Structures are given as C-alpha cells and as structure tokens.
mmCIF file of N, CA and C in Angstrom:
data_model
loop_
_atom_site.group_PDB
_atom_site.id
_atom_site.type_symbol
_atom_site.label_atom_id
_atom_site.label_comp_id
_atom_site.label_asym_id
_atom_site.label_seq_id
_atom_site.Cartn_x
_atom_site.Cartn_y
_atom_site.Cartn_z
ATOM 1 N N GLU A 1 50.565 76.640 136.549
ATOM 2 C CA GLU A 1 51.378 77.813 136.625
ATOM 3 C C GLU A 1 50.500 79.049 136.613
ATOM 4 N N THR A 2 50.956 79.975 137.396
ATOM 5 C CA THR A 2 50.197 81.223 137.400
ATOM 6 C C THR A 2 50.991 82.283 136.682
ATOM 7 N N ASP A 3 50.331 83.050 135.956
ATOM 8 C CA ASP A 3 50.982 84.159 135.257
ATOM 9 C C ASP A 3 51.045 85.347 136.190
ATOM 10 N N LEU A 4 52.218 85.918 136.297
ATOM 11 C CA LEU A 4 52.416 87.066 137.163
ATOM 12 C C LEU A 4 52.520 88.317 136.300
ATOM 13 N N THR A 5 51.997 89.313 136.855
ATOM 14 C CA THR A 5 52.133 90.602 136.175
ATOM 15 C C THR A 5 53.532 91.109 136.464
ATOM 16 N N PRO A 6 54.029 92.002 135.670
ATOM 17 C CA PRO A 6 55.359 92.528 135.926
ATOM 18 C C PRO A 6 55.472 93.140 137.315
ATOM 19 N N LYS A 7 54.429 93.788 137.796
ATOM 20 C CA LYS A 7 54.447 94.381 139.124
ATOM 21 C C LYS A 7 54.547 93.290 140.191
ATOM 22 N N GLN A 8 53.795 92.194 140.011
ATOM 23 C CA GLN A 8 53.823 91.081 140.968
ATOM 24 C C GLN A 8 55.179 90.372 140.932
ATOM 25 N N ALA A 9 55.732 90.224 139.749
ATOM 26 C CA ALA A 9 57.039 89.587 139.600
ATOM 27 C C ALA A 9 58.113 90.426 140.298
ATOM 28 N N LEU A 10 58.013 91.754 140.164
ATOM 29 C CA LEU A 10 58.960 92.644 140.813
ATOM 30 C C LEU A 10 58.842 92.551 142.334
ATOM 31 N N GLN A 11 57.597 92.496 142.833
ATOM 32 C CA GLN A 11 57.381 92.347 144.282
ATOM 33 C C GLN A 11 57.922 90.998 144.771
ATOM 34 N N HIS A 12 57.668 89.963 143.980
ATOM 35 C CA HIS A 12 58.158 88.632 144.333
ATOM 36 C C HIS A 12 59.699 88.628 144.357
ATOM 37 N N LEU A 13 60.311 89.258 143.379
ATOM 38 C CA LEU A 13 61.755 89.342 143.302
ATOM 39 C C LEU A 13 62.316 90.122 144.492
ATOM 40 N N LYS A 14 61.655 91.208 144.893
ATOM 41 C CA LYS A 14 62.071 91.975 146.066
ATOM 42 C C LYS A 14 61.969 91.122 147.333
ATOM 43 N N HIS A 15 60.884 90.349 147.420
ATOM 44 C CA HIS A 15 60.680 89.482 148.582
ATOM 45 C C HIS A 15 61.788 88.420 148.664
ATOM 46 N N VAL A 16 62.065 87.775 147.536
ATOM 47 C CA VAL A 16 63.115 86.750 147.497
ATOM 48 C C VAL A 16 64.471 87.385 147.809
ATOM 49 N N SER A 17 64.705 88.572 147.289
ATOM 50 C CA SER A 17 65.953 89.278 147.546
ATOM 51 C C SER A 17 66.094 89.608 149.037
ATOM 52 N N GLU A 18 65.002 90.026 149.668
ATOM 53 C CA GLU A 18 65.011 90.330 151.103
ATOM 54 C C GLU A 18 65.290 89.059 151.916
ATOM 55 N N ILE A 19 64.653 87.966 151.529
ATOM 56 C CA ILE A 19 64.885 86.683 152.218
ATOM 57 C C ILE A 19 66.356 86.279 152.057
ATOM 58 N N TRP A 20 66.883 86.443 150.864
ATOM 59 C CA TRP A 20 68.282 86.108 150.601
ATOM 60 C C TRP A 20 69.206 86.966 151.462
ATOM 61 N N LYS A 21 68.930 88.250 151.532
ATOM 62 C CA LYS A 21 69.721 89.176 152.337
ATOM 63 C C LYS A 21 69.665 88.792 153.810
ATOM 64 N N LEU A 22 68.471 88.487 154.312
ATOM 65 C CA LEU A 22 68.315 88.100 155.718
ATOM 66 C C LEU A 22 69.039 86.784 156.010
ATOM 67 N N SER A 23 68.938 85.852 155.084
ATOM 68 C CA SER A 23 69.614 84.569 155.309
ATOM 69 C C SER A 23 71.132 84.752 155.287
ATOM 70 N N ASN A 24 71.650 85.641 154.430
ATOM 71 C CA ASN A 24 73.091 85.922 154.424
ATOM 72 C C ASN A 24 73.526 86.601 155.720
ATOM 73 N N GLU A 25 72.708 87.515 156.226
ATOM 74 C CA GLU A 25 73.015 88.178 157.495
ATOM 75 C C GLU A 25 73.020 87.169 158.641
ATOM 76 N N GLU A 26 72.018 86.290 158.605
ATOM 77 C CA GLU A 26 71.954 85.257 159.652
ATOM 78 C C GLU A 26 73.151 84.314 159.551
ATOM 79 N N LEU A 27 73.537 83.977 158.320
ATOM 80 C CA LEU A 27 74.709 83.127 158.117
ATOM 81 C C LEU A 27 75.968 83.816 158.655
ATOM 82 N N ASP A 28 76.123 85.103 158.378
ATOM 83 C CA ASP A 28 77.267 85.857 158.895
ATOM 84 C C ASP A 28 77.279 85.863 160.422
ATOM 85 N N GLN A 29 76.107 86.068 161.018
ATOM 86 C CA GLN A 29 76.011 86.062 162.483
ATOM 87 C C GLN A 29 76.381 84.692 163.050
ATOM 88 N N LEU A 30 75.894 83.650 162.403
ATOM 89 C CA LEU A 30 76.217 82.294 162.866
ATOM 90 C C LEU A 30 77.714 82.003 162.725
ATOM 91 N N GLN A 31 78.317 82.483 161.634
ATOM 92 C CA GLN A 31 79.753 82.277 161.462
ATOM 93 C C GLN A 31 80.552 83.049 162.516
ATOM 94 N N GLU A 32 80.122 84.273 162.826
ATOM 95 C CA GLU A 32 80.777 85.042 163.887
ATOM 96 C C GLU A 32 80.628 84.346 165.234
ATOM 97 N N GLN A 33 79.432 83.822 165.487
ATOM 98 C CA GLN A 33 79.199 83.116 166.747
ATOM 99 C C GLN A 33 80.061 81.853 166.814
ATOM 100 N N LEU A 34 80.156 81.140 165.701
ATOM 101 C CA LEU A 34 80.999 79.942 165.656
ATOM 102 C C LEU A 34 82.463 80.309 165.920
ATOM 103 N N HIS A 35 82.912 81.394 165.309
ATOM 104 C CA HIS A 35 84.290 81.848 165.531
ATOM 105 C C HIS A 35 84.507 82.214 167.002
ATOM 106 N N SER A 36 83.558 82.920 167.592
ATOM 107 C CA SER A 36 83.653 83.285 169.014
ATOM 108 C C SER A 36 83.660 82.043 169.892
ATOM 109 N N ASN A 37 82.822 81.069 169.549
ATOM 110 C CA ASN A 37 82.781 79.814 170.318
ATOM 111 C C ASN A 37 84.114 79.068 170.223
ATOM 112 N N LYS A 38 84.720 79.084 169.033
ATOM 113 C CA LYS A 38 86.020 78.424 168.873
ATOM 114 C C LYS A 38 87.081 79.112 169.721
ATOM 115 N N ILE A 39 87.064 80.442 169.732
ATOM 116 C CA ILE A 39 88.024 81.187 170.556
ATOM 117 C C ILE A 39 87.816 80.853 172.027
ATOM 118 N N PHE A 40 86.557 80.858 172.456
ATOM 119 C CA PHE A 40 86.249 80.540 173.850
ATOM 120 C C PHE A 40 86.700 79.121 174.193
ATOM 121 N N LEU A 41 86.400 78.183 173.319
ATOM 122 C CA LEU A 41 86.780 76.790 173.554
ATOM 123 C C LEU A 41 88.301 76.648 173.636
ATOM 124 N N ASN A 42 89.020 77.338 172.766
ATOM 125 C CA ASN A 42 90.487 77.296 172.819
ATOM 126 C C ASN A 42 91.010 77.864 174.136
ATOM 127 N N MET A 43 90.374 78.927 174.618
ATOM 128 C CA MET A 43 90.783 79.499 175.907
ATOM 129 C C MET A 43 90.524 78.513 177.038
ATOM 130 N N VAL A 44 89.374 77.843 177.007
ATOM 131 C CA VAL A 44 89.046 76.872 178.058
ATOM 132 C C VAL A 44 90.049 75.717 178.036
ATOM 133 N N VAL A 45 90.329 75.212 176.839
ATOM 134 C CA VAL A 45 91.291 74.109 176.713
ATOM 135 C C VAL A 45 92.666 74.558 177.207
ATOM 136 N N HIS A 46 93.059 75.773 176.845
ATOM 137 C CA HIS A 46 94.351 76.304 177.295
ATOM 138 C C HIS A 46 94.389 76.418 178.817
ATOM 139 N N ASP A 47 93.323 76.958 179.397
ATOM 140 C CA ASP A 47 93.271 77.113 180.856
ATOM 141 C C ASP A 47 93.254 75.773 181.574
ATOM 142 N N MET A 48 92.652 74.775 180.955
ATOM 143 C CA MET A 48 92.640 73.442 181.573
ATOM 144 C C MET A 48 94.005 72.775 181.427
ATOM 145 N N ARG A 49 94.680 73.052 180.334
ATOM 146 C CA ARG A 49 95.972 72.418 180.089
ATOM 147 C C ARG A 49 97.043 72.986 181.014
ATOM 148 N N ASN A 50 97.018 74.278 181.276
ATOM 149 C CA ASN A 50 98.050 74.902 182.112
ATOM 150 C C ASN A 50 98.183 74.252 183.484
ATOM 151 N N PRO A 51 97.090 74.050 184.235
ATOM 152 C CA PRO A 51 97.264 73.404 185.550
ATOM 153 C C PRO A 51 97.804 71.982 185.437
ATOM 154 N N THR A 52 97.410 71.270 184.394
ATOM 155 C CA THR A 52 97.917 69.903 184.266
ATOM 156 C C THR A 52 99.399 69.911 183.927
ATOM 157 N N VAL A 53 99.825 70.886 183.125
ATOM 158 C CA VAL A 53 101.253 70.999 182.818
ATOM 159 C C VAL A 53 102.016 71.338 184.094
ATOM 160 N N SER A 54 101.472 72.262 184.875
ATOM 161 C CA SER A 54 102.115 72.625 186.144
ATOM 162 C C SER A 54 102.188 71.418 187.071
ATOM 163 N N ALA A 55 101.104 70.664 187.131
ATOM 164 C CA ALA A 55 101.093 69.468 187.985
ATOM 165 C C ALA A 55 102.123 68.456 187.494
ATOM 166 N N LYS A 56 102.192 68.286 186.175
ATOM 167 C CA LYS A 56 103.154 67.337 185.618
ATOM 168 C C LYS A 56 104.581 67.778 185.926
ATOM 169 N N LEU A 57 104.864 69.070 185.775
ATOM 170 C CA LEU A 57 106.202 69.573 186.079
ATOM 171 C C LEU A 57 106.532 69.388 187.561
ATOM 172 N N GLY A 58 105.545 69.625 188.424
ATOM 173 C CA GLY A 58 105.752 69.424 189.854
ATOM 174 C C GLY A 58 106.039 67.974 190.184
ATOM 175 N N LEU A 59 105.287 67.082 189.568
ATOM 176 C CA LEU A 59 105.512 65.652 189.802
ATOM 177 C C LEU A 59 106.878 65.220 189.279
ATOM 178 N N GLN A 60 107.265 65.746 188.119
ATOM 179 C CA GLN A 60 108.573 65.400 187.562
ATOM 180 C C GLN A 60 109.694 65.896 188.467
ATOM 181 N N ALA A 61 109.538 67.110 189.004
ATOM 182 C CA ALA A 61 110.550 67.652 189.925
ATOM 183 C C ALA A 61 110.639 66.796 191.187
ATOM 184 N N THR A 62 109.486 66.354 191.695
ATOM 185 C CA THR A 62 109.469 65.495 192.882
ATOM 186 C C THR A 62 110.157 64.165 192.587
ATOM 187 N N LEU A 63 109.854 63.599 191.424
ATOM 188 C CA LEU A 63 110.475 62.335 191.033
ATOM 189 C C LEU A 63 111.988 62.488 190.900
ATOM 190 N N ASP A 64 112.434 63.574 190.268
ATOM 191 C CA ASP A 64 113.873 63.822 190.139
ATOM 192 C C ASP A 64 114.523 63.968 191.510
ATOM 193 N N PHE A 65 113.843 64.675 192.418
ATOM 194 C CA PHE A 65 114.360 64.864 193.775
ATOM 195 C C PHE A 65 114.485 63.522 194.490
ATOM 196 N N LEU A 66 113.452 62.679 194.369
ATOM 197 C CA LEU A 66 113.493 61.370 195.025
ATOM 198 C C LEU A 66 114.600 60.494 194.445
ATOM 199 N N LYS A 67 114.798 60.572 193.128
ATOM 200 C CA LYS A 67 115.889 59.810 192.510
ATOM 201 C C LYS A 67 117.239 60.301 193.025
ATOM 202 N N LYS A 68 117.373 61.626 193.186
ATOM 203 C CA LYS A 68 118.625 62.186 193.691
ATOM 204 C C LYS A 68 118.865 61.738 195.128
ATOM 205 N N ILE A 69 117.802 61.750 195.937
ATOM 206 C CA ILE A 69 117.932 61.285 197.320
ATOM 207 C C ILE A 69 118.367 59.827 197.343
ATOM 208 N N ARG A 70 117.748 59.019 196.489
ATOM 209 C CA ARG A 70 118.111 57.600 196.436
ATOM 210 C C ARG A 70 119.579 57.451 196.044
ATOM 211 N N SER A 71 119.998 58.236 195.050
ATOM 212 C CA SER A 71 121.396 58.196 194.620
ATOM 213 C C SER A 71 122.314 58.640 195.747
ATOM 214 N N ASN A 72 121.928 59.720 196.438
ATOM 215 C CA ASN A 72 122.735 60.195 197.567
ATOM 216 C C ASN A 72 122.779 59.160 198.679
ATOM 217 N N ASN A 73 121.650 58.486 198.926
ATOM 218 C CA ASN A 73 121.629 57.443 199.953
ATOM 219 C C ASN A 73 122.555 56.298 199.573
ATOM 220 N N ASP A 74 122.538 55.934 198.282
ATOM 221 C CA ASP A 74 123.440 54.875 197.829
ATOM 222 C C ASP A 74 124.894 55.304 198.014
ATOM 223 N N THR A 75 125.180 56.564 197.682
ATOM 224 C CA THR A 75 126.538 57.090 197.848
ATOM 225 C C THR A 75 126.918 57.123 199.321
ATOM 226 N N THR A 76 126.001 57.580 200.154
ATOM 227 C CA THR A 76 126.253 57.647 201.596
ATOM 228 C C THR A 76 126.476 56.254 202.158
ATOM 229 N N LEU A 77 125.639 55.315 201.755
ATOM 230 C CA LEU A 77 125.790 53.939 202.225
ATOM 231 C C LEU A 77 127.154 53.387 201.820
ATOM 232 N N SER A 78 127.551 53.650 200.591
ATOM 233 C CA SER A 78 128.857 53.188 200.123
ATOM 234 C C SER A 78 129.978 53.836 200.930
ATOM 235 N N ALA A 79 129.849 55.135 201.211
ATOM 236 C CA ALA A 79 130.871 55.838 202.001
ATOM 237 C C ALA A 79 130.936 55.284 203.419
ATOM 238 N N VAL A 80 129.783 54.998 204.009
ATOM 239 C CA VAL A 80 129.756 54.430 205.364
ATOM 240 C C VAL A 80 130.414 53.054 205.371
ATOM 241 N N GLU A 81 130.123 52.255 204.353
ATOM 242 C CA GLU A 81 130.754 50.936 204.269
ATOM 243 C C GLU A 81 132.269 51.073 204.118
ATOM 244 N N ASP A 82 132.714 52.031 203.279
ATOM 245 C CA ASP A 82 134.152 52.255 203.109
ATOM 246 C C ASP A 82 134.800 52.682 204.422
ATOM 247 N N LEU A 83 134.145 53.601 205.137
ATOM 248 C CA LEU A 83 134.676 54.044 206.427
ATOM 249 C C LEU A 83 134.716 52.898 207.433
ATOM 250 N N SER A 84 133.687 52.077 207.426
ATOM 251 C CA SER A 84 133.652 50.932 208.333
ATOM 252 C C SER A 84 134.808 49.982 208.029
ATOM 253 N N ASN A 85 135.061 49.739 206.756
ATOM 254 C CA ASN A 85 136.187 48.878 206.364
ATOM 255 C C ASN A 85 137.516 49.498 206.774
ATOM 256 N N LEU A 86 137.621 50.823 206.613
ATOM 257 C CA LEU A 86 138.842 51.513 207.014
ATOM 258 C C LEU A 86 139.072 51.390 208.520
ATOM 259 N N VAL A 87 138.011 51.569 209.300
ATOM 260 C CA VAL A 87 138.119 51.426 210.756
ATOM 261 C C VAL A 87 138.526 50.001 211.106
ATOM 262 N N ASP A 88 137.940 49.024 210.427
ATOM 263 C CA ASP A 88 138.321 47.629 210.674
ATOM 264 C C ASP A 88 139.810 47.415 210.399
ATOM 265 N N ARG A 89 140.316 47.976 209.304
ATOM 266 C CA ARG A 89 141.737 47.822 208.974
ATOM 267 C C ARG A 89 142.620 48.532 209.993
ATOM 268 N N LEU A 90 142.182 49.728 210.420
ATOM 269 C CA LEU A 90 142.954 50.454 211.440
ATOM 270 C C LEU A 90 142.978 49.688 212.757
ATOM 271 N N GLN A 91 141.843 49.107 213.117
ATOM 272 C CA GLN A 91 141.788 48.334 214.359
ATOM 273 C C GLN A 91 142.659 47.092 214.259
ATOM 274 N N ALA A 92 142.736 46.520 213.077
ATOM 275 C CA ALA A 92 143.573 45.334 212.903
ATOM 276 C C ALA A 92 145.047 45.682 213.082
ATOM 277 N N ARG A 93 145.424 46.919 212.786
ATOM 278 C CA ARG A 93 146.817 47.342 212.926
ATOM 279 C C ARG A 93 147.095 48.013 214.267
ATOM 280 N N SER A 94 146.066 48.271 215.051
ATOM 281 C CA SER A 94 146.264 48.962 216.330
ATOM 282 C C SER A 94 146.868 48.007 217.352
ATOM 283 N N PRO A 95 147.473 48.584 218.401
ATOM 284 C CA PRO A 95 148.078 47.732 219.434
ATOM 285 C C PRO A 95 147.020 46.844 220.091
ATOM 286 N N PRO A 96 147.424 45.671 220.527
ATOM 287 C CA PRO A 96 146.472 44.802 221.213
ATOM 288 C C PRO A 96 146.017 45.450 222.511
ATOM 289 N N SER A 97 145.073 44.842 223.134
ATOM 290 C CA SER A 97 144.465 45.433 224.328
ATOM 291 C C SER A 97 145.459 45.614 225.471
ATOM 292 N N ASN A 98 146.568 44.859 225.513
ATOM 293 C CA ASN A 98 147.543 45.040 226.599
ATOM 294 C C ASN A 98 148.455 46.232 226.338
ATOM 295 N N GLY A 99 148.308 46.857 225.171
ATOM 296 C CA GLY A 99 149.048 48.070 224.875
ATOM 297 C C GLY A 99 150.330 47.836 224.102
ATOM 298 N N ALA A 100 150.792 46.594 223.945
ATOM 299 C CA ALA A 100 152.019 46.329 223.200
ATOM 300 C C ALA A 100 151.738 46.431 221.713
ATOM 301 N N CYS A 101 152.630 47.054 221.024
ATOM 302 C CA CYS A 101 152.458 47.273 219.589
ATOM 303 C C CYS A 101 152.957 46.043 218.832
ATOM 304 N N LYS A 102 152.165 45.539 217.879
ATOM 305 C CA LYS A 102 152.559 44.355 217.123
ATOM 306 C C LYS A 102 153.798 44.625 216.273
ATOM 307 N N CYS A 103 153.836 45.789 215.652
ATOM 308 C CA CYS A 103 154.948 46.054 214.739
ATOM 309 C C CYS A 103 156.263 46.288 215.485
ATOM 310 N N CYS A 104 156.199 46.764 216.710
ATOM 311 C CA CYS A 104 157.421 47.012 217.497
ATOM 312 C C CYS A 104 157.754 45.821 218.385
ATOM 313 N N LYS A 105 156.942 44.839 218.388
ATOM 314 C CA LYS A 105 157.123 43.611 219.159
ATOM 315 C C LYS A 105 157.361 43.918 220.624
ATOM 316 N N GLY A 106 156.592 44.868 221.157
ATOM 317 C CA GLY A 106 156.631 45.136 222.586
ATOM 318 C C GLY A 106 157.738 46.059 223.024
ATOM 319 N N ARG A 107 158.533 46.640 222.129
ATOM 320 C CA ARG A 107 159.634 47.504 222.528
ATOM 321 C C ARG A 107 159.147 48.829 223.098
ATOM 322 N N ARG A 108 157.988 49.280 222.672
ATOM 323 C CA ARG A 108 157.472 50.550 223.197
ATOM 324 C C ARG A 108 156.703 50.317 224.464
ATOM 325 N N LYS A 109 156.586 51.356 225.243
ATOM 326 C CA LYS A 109 155.795 51.272 226.473
ATOM 327 C C LYS A 109 154.342 51.077 226.109
ATOM 328 N N SER A 110 153.642 50.593 227.033
ATOM 329 C CA SER A 110 152.203 50.446 226.864
ATOM 330 C C SER A 110 151.579 51.820 226.684
ATOM 331 N N LEU A 111 150.616 51.914 225.803
ATOM 332 C CA LEU A 111 149.918 53.188 225.587
ATOM 333 C C LEU A 111 149.219 53.634 226.854
ATOM 334 N N LYS A 112 148.878 52.665 227.699
ATOM 335 C CA LYS A 112 148.183 53.007 228.938
ATOM 336 C C LYS A 112 149.096 53.758 229.890
ATOM 337 N N SER A 113 150.396 53.480 229.812
ATOM 338 C CA SER A 113 151.320 54.102 230.765
ATOM 339 C C SER A 113 151.782 55.484 230.320
ATOM 340 N N MET A 114 151.402 55.907 229.129
ATOM 341 C CA MET A 114 151.805 57.225 228.645
ATOM 342 C C MET A 114 151.019 58.304 229.354
ATOM 343 N N SER A 115 151.699 59.434 229.538
ATOM 344 C CA SER A 115 151.006 60.565 230.165
ATOM 345 C C SER A 115 150.110 61.235 229.135
ATOM 346 N N PRO A 116 149.057 61.924 229.611
ATOM 347 C CA PRO A 116 148.157 62.594 228.675
ATOM 348 C C PRO A 116 148.913 63.604 227.826
ATOM 349 N N GLY A 117 148.628 63.631 226.556
ATOM 350 C CA GLY A 117 149.266 64.557 225.637
ATOM 351 C C GLY A 117 150.563 64.034 225.058
ATOM 352 N N GLN A 118 151.080 62.938 225.607
ATOM 353 C CA GLN A 118 152.324 62.360 225.099
ATOM 354 C C GLN A 118 152.012 61.594 223.830
ATOM 355 N N SER A 119 152.832 61.784 222.804
ATOM 356 C CA SER A 119 152.602 61.150 221.515
ATOM 357 C C SER A 119 153.363 59.837 221.429
ATOM 358 N N PRO A 120 152.735 58.768 220.956
ATOM 359 C CA PRO A 120 153.469 57.516 220.761
ATOM 360 C C PRO A 120 154.591 57.684 219.754
ATOM 361 N N MET A 121 154.445 58.609 218.809
ATOM 362 C CA MET A 121 155.471 58.832 217.797
ATOM 363 C C MET A 121 156.711 59.478 218.423
ATOM 364 N N ALA A 122 156.512 60.375 219.404
ATOM 365 C CA ALA A 122 157.643 61.021 220.072
ATOM 366 C C ALA A 122 158.487 59.971 220.781
ATOM 367 N N GLU A 123 157.828 59.015 221.399
ATOM 368 C CA GLU A 123 158.536 57.955 222.114
ATOM 369 C C GLU A 123 159.282 57.069 221.132
ATOM 370 N N ALA A 124 158.680 56.784 219.976
ATOM 371 C CA ALA A 124 159.327 55.941 218.977
ATOM 372 C C ALA A 124 160.555 56.633 218.420
ATOM 373 N N ASN A 125 160.503 57.957 218.285
ATOM 374 C CA ASN A 125 161.646 58.706 217.766
ATOM 375 C C ASN A 125 162.804 58.714 218.761
ATOM 376 N N GLN A 126 162.519 58.628 220.069
ATOM 377 C CA GLN A 126 163.557 58.626 221.095
ATOM 378 C C GLN A 126 164.312 57.304 221.106
ATOM 379 N N SER A 127 163.661 56.221 220.741
ATOM 380 C CA SER A 127 164.331 54.928 220.816
ATOM 381 C C SER A 127 165.100 54.595 219.568
#
C-alpha cells in the first residue's frame, strides 16, 4: 500500500469523480441511443406491417368476391334449371305438332290456321 498525501488523495478523488461523471454521461447517451433505436425499429416494423395488412385485406376481399360469384353461379344455375323444368312442363301442356289442343280434344282450330295477331283465347271464348 502506498500512503497518499491529502493533496494526492484529493487529486485521485477528483480523477475518480471525473471518470464517474464521464461514465454516467456515456451511459445516458447510450440509453438515449437505445431509445432512439427502439423508436426507429418500431417505425420499421409498423411500416412493414401496413403493406402486409393491406395485402391481407385485399386477398380477403378477393376471396369474398369469389365466394359471392360462386354463390351467384349456384343461384343462377338453380334458376336456369327451374326455368328449364318450367319450359318442359309448358311444352308438355302445349298443343301437339298438328295444332290440336289436348285439353279441348280438337274442338279449336289449328293454331297454324289462325291469322297473325289472333288470340287462341279469343277463339275459345267464342265457342
């Protein structure tokens, strides 16, 4: 151990105090830099997340649209089938190709012999 004079001890204490002060300043600077880095990193993460959210929303909208189209196609197909069945039923009740009506058992004139614009119902009402 070395004996220090009071003057040397005071100088040593000033030196240690200066080192302590500098290390605290450096620590403060590092903490500020860390805080700035965290803010920057949060901004980068936010900016990266926004386009992916937009892309996800766009894909979801496209998927919903495709599901709606599929549903509409199913509805349209069902409507076409219903109309086709209706036409089949109407054709089954229509007069045969010779023009005689099944329900009237041939009492009405042939549809072929009617003049243009003449209604089959008008003729049925006359008889």
